[in-house]
C-alpha cells in the first residue's frame, strides 16, 4: 500500500520538525528563497568541493580502465535514486532523502574502505581515536567544507540537524531488519562508533537501507564485467536462484519492491524473511569473492605505503609554534606538497590566516594531535589521483 508512512514524514506536522530543521547558526539567509530547508541543504552539498571530488574516488575497484565501472559519485547517485523511489512510495520526504543520500559518503577517504582502514590505523596510533567515514563526513560538513556567504566570509555548510544526522547514521554495513528511527534528539558528537544509534528520521532510515541495496548489486555487476567472477557464476546463480542475466537494475528492483511491500510503521523498514536472508547471502558472497580477492587486495599494499608516506612526510614539519617556519623549510625539499598543505591549513589555523573572514579557528598550532588530525582531514579529502600524485612528488627528484 502506497503512502503508509505519510503521517510520519519529515514535514511541519511532524512533532520532531523544529528539531529536524535546526541549524547551528543563522547564516546564508536570503529574502524570497524558493527552496525548502532540505533543498537548501542539497544545493550546499552539491556546490561543495568534497562532493565534486567523489567522481575521482574509489568505490570498490581502484583505477579501472573501463569507464563503466562504478566510482564513488556514481554510487552516491544510485543511493539517491533508490532512496527517492522508496521514500516516494512510502509517502516520506524525498527532498530530505535526496540531501542525505547526496552527502552520505562525503567523508570517504581515497581508495575506498581500504583507505579508511589505513587512516584509522594511523589515527589510533597518533591521535588515540578511530577514523570512520560516517563521522568524518559529519565533521567535514560541520568544520572543513567552506562556502562564501554574501559578505565574502568563508563559512561551514551549516546543514540541518536531520541531514547531519543522516550522514553519521547511514552505515550500511550492519545486517539488521526492521529499522526504525530513534526518538531522542542527541548531540551528534556523542557518536563513538558506526551504527551506535538509529537515525532520527524515517528518511535517514531509508537512505541507510538504500545504501546497501545500491552497492550489493552494482558490485556484482562490475565484478562480472571485470571477469573477477568468471569461475563463481554458478555459485552466484544458485544463491539468486536464477540462470538469467544478472545486473544491478534487476537486483535493485527486486529488493526495493520487497522492502516497500513488507515495511510498516509498526515493523519498521524491513524485507521479507526470505529476502533478508538472501541479502545476507549476497553480502557474504561479495565479501568472499569480490572484496577479499587477490585482485582487490593486491592494491591494498600500495595504498598502505602511499598513505603512510604522505602522512609521515607532512607530520615531519610539526614543531609547535615553529611549525610554519618548519613548513617553509620543507617547501625547499617538497615544494608543491607543502605549499598545497599550507594553503589548505590557512583556512583553519589563526596563526597562518591573514584576515578574519573565516569560520571559527579549528586547530591549535601548539597541539600536536590537532596537527595530526589536520593531516588526516587533508588526506581524507584527497581524490585517488591527487593522493598518487602527492606520493610521487614526495619520492621523486
mmCIF file of C-alpha atoms in Angstrom:
data_model
loop_
_atom_site.group_PDB
_atom_site.id
_atom_site.type_symbol
_atom_site.label_atom_id
_atom_site.label_comp_id
_atom_site.label_asym_id
_atom_site.label_seq_id
_atom_site.Cartn_x
_atom_site.Cartn_y
_atom_site.Cartn_z
ATOM 1 C CA UNK A 1 0.000 0.000 0.000
ATOM 2 C CA UNK A 2 1.394 3.383 -1.029
ATOM 3 C CA UNK A 3 1.894 6.314 1.369
ATOM 4 C CA UNK A 4 1.663 4.173 4.514
ATOM 5 C CA UNK A 5 4.393 6.298 6.182
ATOM 6 C CA UNK A 6 2.876 9.632 5.122
ATOM 7 C CA UNK A 7 1.831 10.657 8.645
ATOM 8 C CA UNK A 8 5.431 10.214 9.841
ATOM 9 C CA UNK A 9 7.202 12.128 7.078
ATOM 10 C CA UNK A 10 9.595 14.993 7.799
ATOM 11 C CA UNK A 11 7.239 17.925 7.407
ATOM 12 C CA UNK A 12 5.700 20.683 9.522
ATOM 13 C CA UNK A 13 3.059 18.401 11.038
ATOM 14 C CA UNK A 14 5.734 16.103 12.469
ATOM 15 C CA UNK A 15 6.342 16.814 16.194
ATOM 16 C CA UNK A 16 10.084 16.485 15.517
ATOM 17 C CA UNK A 17 10.008 19.116 12.770
ATOM 18 C CA UNK A 18 11.642 22.062 14.549
ATOM 19 C CA UNK A 19 14.485 19.848 15.697
ATOM 20 C CA UNK A 20 14.835 18.314 12.236
ATOM 21 C CA UNK A 21 15.397 21.725 10.604
ATOM 22 C CA UNK A 22 17.538 23.174 13.402
ATOM 23 C CA UNK A 23 20.820 24.710 12.258
ATOM 24 C CA UNK A 24 23.805 25.611 14.405
ATOM 25 C CA UNK A 25 23.955 29.175 13.072
ATOM 26 C CA UNK A 26 21.637 31.580 11.299
ATOM 27 C CA UNK A 27 23.676 32.251 8.145
ATOM 28 C CA UNK A 28 23.144 32.218 4.380
ATOM 29 C CA UNK A 29 19.658 33.676 4.852
ATOM 30 C CA UNK A 30 18.097 35.478 1.890
ATOM 31 C CA UNK A 31 14.753 37.048 1.155
ATOM 32 C CA UNK A 32 12.311 35.210 -1.078
ATOM 33 C CA UNK A 33 14.176 31.884 -1.194
ATOM 34 C CA UNK A 34 12.061 29.432 -3.188
ATOM 35 C CA UNK A 35 13.709 26.369 -1.683
ATOM 36 C CA UNK A 36 12.711 24.274 1.303
ATOM 37 C CA UNK A 37 15.104 23.816 4.226
ATOM 38 C CA UNK A 38 16.270 20.442 2.924
ATOM 39 C CA UNK A 39 16.544 21.668 -0.648
ATOM 40 C CA UNK A 40 18.842 24.439 0.591
ATOM 41 C CA UNK A 41 20.987 21.757 2.210
ATOM 42 C CA UNK A 42 21.060 19.787 -1.022
ATOM 43 C CA UNK A 43 22.377 22.710 -3.081
ATOM 44 C CA UNK A 44 25.055 23.499 -0.479
ATOM 45 C CA UNK A 45 26.221 19.882 -0.645
ATOM 46 C CA UNK A 46 26.131 19.932 -4.434
ATOM 47 C CA UNK A 47 28.295 23.082 -4.511
ATOM 48 C CA UNK A 48 30.849 21.736 -2.047
ATOM 49 C CA UNK A 49 34.314 20.729 -3.224
ATOM 50 C CA UNK A 50 34.062 17.466 -1.278
ATOM 51 C CA UNK A 51 31.124 16.407 -3.450
ATOM 52 C CA UNK A 52 32.958 17.276 -6.670
ATOM 53 C CA UNK A 53 35.881 15.088 -5.665
ATOM 54 C CA UNK A 54 33.679 11.991 -5.359
ATOM 55 C CA UNK A 55 33.960 11.379 -9.099
ATOM 56 C CA UNK A 56 37.634 10.524 -8.633
ATOM 57 C CA UNK A 57 37.383 8.307 -5.555
ATOM 58 C CA UNK A 58 37.307 4.515 -5.485
ATOM 59 C CA UNK A 59 34.049 2.705 -4.823
ATOM 60 C CA UNK A 60 35.398 -0.871 -4.879
ATOM 61 C CA UNK A 61 37.705 -1.214 -7.875
ATOM 62 C CA UNK A 62 40.746 1.053 -7.998
ATOM 63 C CA UNK A 63 41.584 2.994 -11.163
ATOM 64 C CA UNK A 64 39.516 0.924 -13.618
ATOM 65 C CA UNK A 65 40.349 1.320 -17.301
ATOM 66 C CA UNK A 66 36.707 0.578 -18.106
ATOM 67 C CA UNK A 67 34.777 3.874 -17.924
ATOM 68 C CA UNK A 68 31.624 1.995 -16.975
ATOM 69 C CA UNK A 69 32.935 0.723 -13.629
ATOM 70 C CA UNK A 70 31.353 2.433 -10.628
ATOM 71 C CA UNK A 71 33.130 5.280 -8.825
ATOM 72 C CA UNK A 72 32.097 6.857 -5.525
ATOM 73 C CA UNK A 73 29.981 9.577 -7.131
ATOM 74 C CA UNK A 74 28.007 7.051 -9.183
ATOM 75 C CA UNK A 75 27.327 5.059 -6.017
ATOM 76 C CA UNK A 76 26.009 8.263 -4.416
ATOM 77 C CA UNK A 77 23.654 8.768 -7.346
ATOM 78 C CA UNK A 78 22.430 5.180 -7.056
ATOM 79 C CA UNK A 79 21.680 5.703 -3.362
ATOM 80 C CA UNK A 80 19.846 8.935 -4.157
ATOM 81 C CA UNK A 81 17.775 7.185 -6.833
ATOM 82 C CA UNK A 82 16.917 4.144 -4.711
ATOM 83 C CA UNK A 83 16.074 6.198 -1.625
ATOM 84 C CA UNK A 84 13.873 8.503 -3.734
ATOM 85 C CA UNK A 85 11.884 5.543 -5.087
ATOM 86 C CA UNK A 86 11.364 4.075 -1.616
ATOM 87 C CA UNK A 87 10.562 7.400 0.059
ATOM 88 C CA UNK A 88 8.111 8.420 -2.662
ATOM 89 C CA UNK A 89 6.252 5.117 -2.464
ATOM 90 C CA UNK A 90 6.057 5.200 1.336
ATOM 91 C CA UNK A 91 4.973 8.853 1.442
ATOM 92 C CA UNK A 92 8.128 10.253 3.036
ATOM 93 C CA UNK A 93 10.024 13.493 2.303
ATOM 94 C CA UNK A 94 12.039 12.948 -0.881
ATOM 95 C CA UNK A 95 13.872 16.277 -0.523
ATOM 96 C CA UNK A 96 15.332 15.068 2.757
ATOM 97 C CA UNK A 97 16.370 11.678 1.343
ATOM 98 C CA UNK A 98 17.949 13.454 -1.635
ATOM 99 C CA UNK A 99 20.052 15.700 0.619
ATOM 100 C CA UNK A 100 21.164 12.874 2.922
ATOM 101 C CA UNK A 101 21.936 10.495 0.061
ATOM 102 C CA UNK A 102 23.977 13.105 -1.807
ATOM 103 C CA UNK A 103 26.024 13.875 1.324
ATOM 104 C CA UNK A 104 26.243 10.433 2.896
ATOM 105 C CA UNK A 105 29.718 9.485 1.608
ATOM 106 C CA UNK A 106 31.435 12.901 1.690
ATOM 107 C CA UNK A 107 33.705 11.596 4.450
ATOM 108 C CA UNK A 108 35.147 8.722 2.423
ATOM 109 C CA UNK A 109 38.913 8.695 2.027
ATOM 110 C CA UNK A 110 40.740 7.933 -1.211
ATOM 111 C CA UNK A 111 40.906 4.228 -2.115
ATOM 112 C CA UNK A 112 37.556 3.305 -0.576
ATOM 113 C CA UNK A 113 37.244 1.216 2.561
ATOM 114 C CA UNK A 114 40.894 0.155 2.417
ATOM 115 C CA UNK A 115 41.960 3.794 2.588
ATOM 116 C CA UNK A 116 39.563 4.234 5.512
ATOM 117 C CA UNK A 117 41.111 1.280 7.336
ATOM 118 C CA UNK A 118 44.657 2.601 6.827
ATOM 119 C CA UNK A 119 43.778 6.091 8.077
ATOM 120 C CA UNK A 120 42.094 4.528 11.092
ATOM 121 C CA UNK A 121 45.290 2.645 11.958
ATOM 122 C CA UNK A 122 47.254 5.904 11.782
ATOM 123 C CA UNK A 123 44.647 7.736 13.862
ATOM 124 C CA UNK A 124 44.661 5.107 16.589
ATOM 125 C CA UNK A 125 48.435 5.254 16.830
ATOM 126 C CA UNK A 126 48.939 9.045 16.787
ATOM 127 C CA UNK A 127 45.648 10.537 17.958
ATOM 128 C CA UNK A 128 44.073 7.780 20.040
ATOM 129 C CA UNK A 129 40.828 7.567 18.075
ATOM 130 C CA UNK A 130 39.433 5.631 15.152
ATOM 131 C CA UNK A 131 38.702 7.026 11.705
ATOM 132 C CA UNK A 132 35.381 6.080 10.136
ATOM 133 C CA UNK A 133 33.869 7.800 7.151
ATOM 134 C CA UNK A 134 30.427 8.430 8.657
ATOM 135 C CA UNK A 135 31.865 10.604 11.423
ATOM 136 C CA UNK A 136 34.432 12.134 9.078
ATOM 137 C CA UNK A 137 31.556 13.079 6.777
ATOM 138 C CA UNK A 138 29.771 14.878 9.596
ATOM 139 C CA UNK A 139 32.966 16.663 10.632
ATOM 140 C CA UNK A 140 33.615 17.666 7.022
ATOM 141 C CA UNK A 141 30.260 19.403 6.608
ATOM 142 C CA UNK A 142 30.460 20.879 10.126
ATOM 143 C CA UNK A 143 34.096 22.027 10.112
ATOM 144 C CA UNK A 144 36.050 21.571 6.890
ATOM 145 C CA UNK A 145 33.853 22.377 3.890
ATOM 146 C CA UNK A 146 33.607 26.147 3.399
ATOM 147 C CA UNK A 147 31.325 28.314 1.261
ATOM 148 C CA UNK A 148 31.441 32.090 0.922
ATOM 149 C CA UNK A 149 28.458 33.959 2.340
ATOM 150 C CA UNK A 150 27.073 37.217 0.955
ATOM 151 C CA UNK A 151 29.866 39.211 2.635
ATOM 152 C CA UNK A 152 32.658 37.027 1.183
ATOM 153 C CA UNK A 153 33.169 35.337 4.567
ATOM 154 C CA UNK A 154 34.096 31.664 4.480
ATOM 155 C CA UNK A 155 31.565 29.645 6.459
ATOM 156 C CA UNK A 156 30.784 25.986 7.011
ATOM 157 C CA UNK A 157 27.798 24.384 5.295
ATOM 158 C CA UNK A 158 25.544 24.815 8.364
ATOM 159 C CA UNK A 159 23.217 21.951 7.424
ATOM 160 C CA UNK A 160 20.021 20.996 9.217
ATOM 161 C CA UNK A 161 20.098 18.504 12.062
ATOM 162 C CA UNK A 162 18.143 15.917 10.028
ATOM 163 C CA UNK A 163 20.702 15.893 7.202
ATOM 164 C CA UNK A 164 23.695 15.896 9.561
ATOM 165 C CA UNK A 165 22.123 13.010 11.475
ATOM 166 C CA UNK A 166 21.557 11.116 8.234
ATOM 167 C CA UNK A 167 25.228 11.429 7.327
ATOM 168 C CA UNK A 168 26.621 9.990 10.552
ATOM 169 C CA UNK A 169 23.818 7.414 10.921
ATOM 170 C CA UNK A 170 23.943 5.929 7.431
ATOM 171 C CA UNK A 171 26.232 2.919 7.979
ATOM 172 C CA UNK A 172 25.016 0.288 5.507
ATOM 173 C CA UNK A 173 27.394 -2.440 6.612
ATOM 174 C CA UNK A 174 25.235 -3.647 9.501
ATOM 175 C CA UNK A 175 22.838 -6.561 8.948
ATOM 176 C CA UNK A 176 19.537 -5.530 10.502
ATOM 177 C CA UNK A 177 15.880 -5.873 9.570
ATOM 178 C CA UNK A 178 13.039 -3.784 10.913
ATOM 179 C CA UNK A 179 14.903 -0.469 11.046
ATOM 180 C CA UNK A 180 13.109 2.332 12.944
ATOM 181 C CA UNK A 181 14.188 5.870 13.834
ATOM 182 C CA UNK A 182 15.119 6.863 17.374
ATOM 183 C CA UNK A 183 13.028 9.380 19.317
ATOM 184 C CA UNK A 184 15.909 11.082 21.137
ATOM 185 C CA UNK A 185 17.379 14.350 19.894
ATOM 186 C CA UNK A 186 21.065 13.879 20.732
ATOM 187 C CA UNK A 187 24.291 15.773 20.264
ATOM 188 C CA UNK A 188 25.672 14.013 17.186
ATOM 189 C CA UNK A 189 29.182 14.353 18.595
ATOM 190 C CA UNK A 190 28.143 11.643 21.070
ATOM 191 C CA UNK A 191 28.710 9.022 18.367
ATOM 192 C CA UNK A 192 31.770 6.916 19.155
ATOM 193 C CA UNK A 193 31.353 4.175 16.539
ATOM 194 C CA UNK A 194 29.329 3.396 13.397
ATOM 195 C CA UNK A 195 25.704 2.364 13.927
ATOM 196 C CA UNK A 196 25.785 3.330 17.610
ATOM 197 C CA UNK A 197 22.368 4.979 17.292
ATOM 198 C CA UNK A 198 19.431 4.561 14.943
ATOM 199 C CA UNK A 199 18.788 7.539 12.630
ATOM 200 C CA UNK A 200 16.498 10.345 13.838
ATOM 201 C CA UNK A 201 14.115 10.277 10.845
ATOM 202 C CA UNK A 202 12.402 7.667 8.717
ATOM 203 C CA UNK A 203 14.029 9.324 5.713
ATOM 204 C CA UNK A 204 17.513 8.685 7.104
ATOM 205 C CA UNK A 205 16.481 5.070 7.718
ATOM 206 C CA UNK A 206 15.526 4.836 4.041
ATOM 207 C CA UNK A 207 18.950 6.117 2.945
ATOM 208 C CA UNK A 208 20.654 3.654 5.285
ATOM 209 C CA UNK A 209 18.845 0.726 3.644
ATOM 210 C CA UNK A 210 19.209 2.206 0.144
ATOM 211 C CA UNK A 211 22.986 2.339 0.642
ATOM 212 C CA UNK A 212 23.136 -1.434 0.997
ATOM 213 C CA UNK A 213 20.658 -2.082 -1.829
ATOM 214 C CA UNK A 214 22.733 0.147 -4.110
ATOM 215 C CA UNK A 215 26.148 -1.361 -3.593
ATOM 216 C CA UNK A 216 25.309 -5.085 -3.418
ATOM 217 C CA UNK A 217 24.052 -5.399 -6.967
ATOM 218 C CA UNK A 218 26.388 -2.867 -8.548
ATOM 219 C CA UNK A 219 29.494 -4.502 -7.098
ATOM 220 C CA UNK A 220 28.389 -7.827 -8.617
ATOM 221 C CA UNK A 221 27.744 -6.241 -11.998
ATOM 222 C CA UNK A 222 31.172 -4.563 -12.008
ATOM 223 C CA UNK A 223 32.933 -7.756 -10.902
ATOM 224 C CA UNK A 224 31.271 -9.683 -13.750
ATOM 225 C CA UNK A 225 32.391 -7.027 -16.268
ATOM 226 C CA UNK A 226 35.955 -7.244 -14.989
ATOM 227 C CA UNK A 227 35.977 -11.060 -15.167
ATOM 228 C CA UNK A 228 36.524 -11.474 -11.443
ATOM 229 C CA UNK A 229 33.517 -13.779 -11.069
ATOM 230 C CA UNK A 230 34.048 -15.957 -14.136
ATOM 231 C CA UNK A 231 34.587 -19.060 -12.014
ATOM 232 C CA UNK A 232 31.962 -18.137 -9.422
ATOM 233 C CA UNK A 233 28.910 -17.536 -11.582
ATOM 234 C CA UNK A 234 27.341 -20.937 -10.884
ATOM 235 C CA UNK A 235 27.584 -20.262 -7.143
ATOM 236 C CA UNK A 236 26.018 -16.843 -7.670
ATOM 237 C CA UNK A 237 23.199 -18.272 -9.829
ATOM 238 C CA UNK A 238 22.479 -20.792 -7.074
ATOM 239 C CA UNK A 239 22.225 -18.034 -4.446
ATOM 240 C CA UNK A 240 19.954 -15.907 -6.648
ATOM 241 C CA UNK A 241 18.044 -18.974 -7.868
ATOM 242 C CA UNK A 242 18.201 -17.831 -11.466
ATOM 243 C CA UNK A 243 20.085 -18.504 -14.691
ATOM 244 C CA UNK A 244 19.008 -15.210 -16.223
ATOM 245 C CA UNK A 245 21.209 -12.178 -16.850
ATOM 246 C CA UNK A 246 22.358 -10.678 -13.565
ATOM 247 C CA UNK A 247 22.614 -6.913 -13.438
ATOM 248 C CA UNK A 248 22.190 -4.119 -10.946
ATOM 249 C CA UNK A 249 18.767 -2.931 -12.097
ATOM 250 C CA UNK A 250 17.223 -6.401 -11.705
ATOM 251 C CA UNK A 251 18.612 -6.811 -8.185
ATOM 252 C CA UNK A 252 17.649 -3.261 -7.144
ATOM 253 C CA UNK A 253 14.105 -3.625 -8.488
ATOM 254 C CA UNK A 254 13.584 -6.890 -6.618
ATOM 255 C CA UNK A 255 14.950 -5.582 -3.306
ATOM 256 C CA UNK A 256 13.142 -2.225 -3.449
ATOM 257 C CA UNK A 257 9.805 -3.833 -4.231
ATOM 258 C CA UNK A 258 10.175 -6.390 -1.440
ATOM 259 C CA UNK A 259 11.134 -3.666 1.056
ATOM 260 C CA UNK A 260 8.213 -1.417 0.120
ATOM 261 C CA UNK A 261 5.709 -4.275 0.302
ATOM 262 C CA UNK A 262 6.895 -5.580 3.686
ATOM 263 C CA UNK A 263 7.691 -2.377 5.589
ATOM 264 C CA UNK A 264 5.282 -0.742 8.010
ATOM 265 C CA UNK A 265 5.431 1.814 10.799
ATOM 266 C CA UNK A 266 4.902 -0.993 13.298
ATOM 267 C CA UNK A 267 7.553 -3.369 11.883
ATOM 268 C CA UNK A 268 9.951 -0.749 10.571
ATOM 269 C CA UNK A 269 11.759 -0.808 7.232
ATOM 270 C CA UNK A 270 12.147 -4.483 6.523
ATOM 271 C CA UNK A 271 12.468 -7.138 3.872
ATOM 272 C CA UNK A 272 10.575 -10.394 3.941
ATOM 273 C CA UNK A 273 12.432 -13.067 5.897
ATOM 274 C CA UNK A 274 13.314 -14.869 2.675
ATOM 275 C CA UNK A 275 14.698 -11.737 1.019
ATOM 276 C CA UNK A 276 16.549 -10.643 4.161
ATOM 277 C CA UNK A 277 18.334 -13.998 4.202
ATOM 278 C CA UNK A 278 19.087 -13.562 0.502
ATOM 279 C CA UNK A 279 20.612 -10.120 1.159
ATOM 280 C CA UNK A 280 22.897 -11.637 3.792
ATOM 281 C CA UNK A 281 23.901 -14.414 1.378
ATOM 282 C CA UNK A 282 24.686 -11.906 -1.389
ATOM 283 C CA UNK A 283 26.755 -9.810 1.016
ATOM 284 C CA UNK A 284 28.644 -12.907 2.195
ATOM 285 C CA UNK A 285 29.289 -13.891 -1.438
ATOM 286 C CA UNK A 286 30.556 -10.395 -2.278
ATOM 287 C CA UNK A 287 32.983 -10.311 0.644
ATOM 288 C CA UNK A 288 34.391 -13.713 -0.217
ATOM 289 C CA UNK A 289 34.592 -13.384 -3.979
ATOM 290 C CA UNK A 290 34.928 -9.635 -4.634
ATOM 291 C CA UNK A 291 36.181 -7.557 -1.703
ATOM 292 C CA UNK A 292 38.726 -10.110 -0.455
ATOM 293 C CA UNK A 293 40.032 -11.369 -3.775
ATOM 294 C CA UNK A 294 43.716 -11.239 -4.717
ATOM 295 C CA UNK A 295 42.911 -8.750 -7.487
ATOM 296 C CA UNK A 296 41.495 -6.263 -4.990
ATOM 297 C CA UNK A 297 43.840 -6.974 -2.066
ATOM 298 C CA UNK A 298 46.992 -6.569 -4.193
ATOM 299 C CA UNK A 299 46.355 -2.836 -4.495
ATOM 300 C CA UNK A 300 45.906 -2.570 -0.719
ATOM 301 C CA UNK A 301 49.658 -2.936 -0.125
ATOM 302 C CA UNK A 302 50.248 0.012 -2.448
ATOM 303 C CA UNK A 303 47.637 2.145 -0.673
ATOM 304 C CA UNK A 304 49.253 1.343 2.663
ATOM 305 C CA UNK A 305 52.709 2.532 1.584
ATOM 306 C CA UNK A 306 51.319 5.590 -0.191
ATOM 307 C CA UNK A 307 49.068 6.934 2.603
ATOM 308 C CA UNK A 308 51.655 6.309 5.323
ATOM 309 C CA UNK A 309 54.318 8.152 3.339
ATOM 310 C CA UNK A 310 52.084 11.176 2.750
ATOM 311 C CA UNK A 311 51.048 11.287 6.392
ATOM 312 C CA UNK A 312 54.513 10.983 7.926
ATOM 313 C CA UNK A 313 56.057 13.398 5.421
ATOM 314 C CA UNK A 314 53.527 16.079 6.386
ATOM 315 C CA UNK A 315 53.851 15.222 10.068
ATOM 316 C CA UNK A 316 57.624 15.749 9.919
ATOM 317 C CA UNK A 317 57.005 19.503 9.688
ATOM 318 C CA UNK A 318 55.436 19.728 13.150
ATOM 319 C CA UNK A 319 57.463 21.854 15.580
ATOM 320 C CA UNK A 320 54.947 23.540 17.881
ATOM 321 C CA UNK A 321 54.816 27.319 17.378
ATOM 322 C CA UNK A 322 57.678 26.985 14.907
ATOM 323 C CA UNK A 323 55.664 24.739 12.581
ATOM 324 C CA UNK A 324 55.106 27.478 9.943
ATOM 325 C CA UNK A 325 58.882 28.014 9.809
ATOM 326 C CA UNK A 326 59.428 24.263 9.503
ATOM 327 C CA UNK A 327 56.889 24.104 6.684
ATOM 328 C CA UNK A 328 58.835 26.839 4.884
ATOM 329 C CA UNK A 329 61.986 24.734 5.159
ATOM 330 C CA UNK A 330 60.159 21.613 3.942
ATOM 331 C CA UNK A 331 58.973 23.536 0.871
ATOM 332 C CA UNK A 332 62.575 23.532 -0.353
ATOM 333 C CA UNK A 333 62.521 19.724 -0.362
ATOM 334 C CA UNK A 334 58.897 19.123 -1.389
ATOM 335 C CA UNK A 335 57.695 22.494 -2.750
ATOM 336 C CA UNK A 336 54.334 21.516 -4.207
ATOM 337 C CA UNK A 337 53.431 19.076 -1.424
ATOM 338 C CA UNK A 338 53.950 21.521 1.432
ATOM 339 C CA UNK A 339 52.685 24.576 -0.455
ATOM 340 C CA UNK A 340 49.411 22.758 -1.061
ATOM 341 C CA UNK A 341 49.121 21.643 2.553
ATOM 342 C CA UNK A 342 49.965 25.125 3.860
ATOM 343 C CA UNK A 343 47.322 26.678 1.615
ATOM 344 C CA UNK A 344 44.753 24.210 2.916
ATOM 345 C CA UNK A 345 45.782 24.863 6.539
ATOM 346 C CA UNK A 346 45.414 28.615 6.064
ATOM 347 C CA UNK A 347 41.640 28.336 6.386
ATOM 348 C CA UNK A 348 41.830 26.642 9.786
ATOM 349 C CA UNK A 349 44.848 27.993 11.706
ATOM 350 C CA UNK A 350 44.703 31.551 13.002
ATOM 351 C CA UNK A 351 48.496 31.634 13.036
ATOM 352 C CA UNK A 352 48.614 31.376 9.251
ATOM 353 C CA UNK A 353 45.482 33.198 8.080
ATOM 354 C CA UNK A 354 45.737 36.825 7.007
ATOM 355 C CA UNK A 355 42.248 38.063 7.883
ATOM 356 C CA UNK A 356 39.196 37.227 9.990
ATOM 357 C CA UNK A 357 36.704 36.436 7.231
ATOM 358 C CA UNK A 358 36.572 32.751 8.135
ATOM 359 C CA UNK A 359 34.758 30.226 10.219
ATOM 360 C CA UNK A 360 35.973 29.525 13.756
ATOM 361 C CA UNK A 361 39.592 28.517 14.318
ATOM 362 C CA UNK A 362 39.745 24.719 14.130
ATOM 363 C CA UNK A 363 43.301 23.768 15.096
ATOM 364 C CA UNK A 364 45.625 24.882 17.892
ATOM 365 C CA UNK A 365 49.132 25.156 16.492
ATOM 366 C CA UNK A 366 50.675 24.117 19.816
ATOM 367 C CA UNK A 367 48.693 20.869 19.994
ATOM 368 C CA UNK A 368 50.441 18.066 18.098
ATOM 369 C CA UNK A 369 47.287 15.929 17.999
ATOM 370 C CA UNK A 370 45.482 18.835 16.343
ATOM 371 C CA UNK A 371 48.176 18.944 13.687
ATOM 372 C CA UNK A 372 47.931 15.185 13.147
ATOM 373 C CA UNK A 373 44.129 15.444 12.865
ATOM 374 C CA UNK A 374 44.550 18.240 10.306
ATOM 375 C CA UNK A 375 46.692 15.918 8.185
ATOM 376 C CA UNK A 376 44.035 13.182 8.418
ATOM 377 C CA UNK A 377 41.329 15.608 7.312
ATOM 378 C CA UNK A 378 43.552 16.760 4.446
ATOM 379 C CA UNK A 379 44.366 13.243 3.239
ATOM 380 C CA UNK A 380 40.770 12.026 3.623
ATOM 381 C CA UNK A 381 39.635 14.755 1.259
ATOM 382 C CA UNK A 382 42.062 13.730 -1.485
ATOM 383 C CA UNK A 383 40.963 12.019 -4.653
ATOM 384 C CA UNK A 384 42.751 8.801 -5.616
ATOM 385 C CA UNK A 385 44.694 10.620 -8.342
ATOM 386 C CA UNK A 386 45.694 13.528 -6.108
ATOM 387 C CA UNK A 387 46.959 11.145 -3.427
ATOM 388 C CA UNK A 388 49.010 9.236 -6.021
ATOM 389 C CA UNK A 389 50.381 12.483 -7.457
ATOM 390 C CA UNK A 390 51.301 13.719 -3.940
ATOM 391 C CA UNK A 391 53.124 10.456 -3.198
ATOM 392 C CA UNK A 392 55.011 10.605 -6.494
ATOM 393 C CA UNK A 393 56.115 14.160 -5.746
ATOM 394 C CA UNK A 394 57.367 13.083 -2.312
ATOM 395 C CA UNK A 395 59.506 10.229 -3.641
ATOM 396 C CA UNK A 396 60.520 11.928 -6.900
ATOM 397 C CA UNK A 397 63.561 14.084 -7.619
#
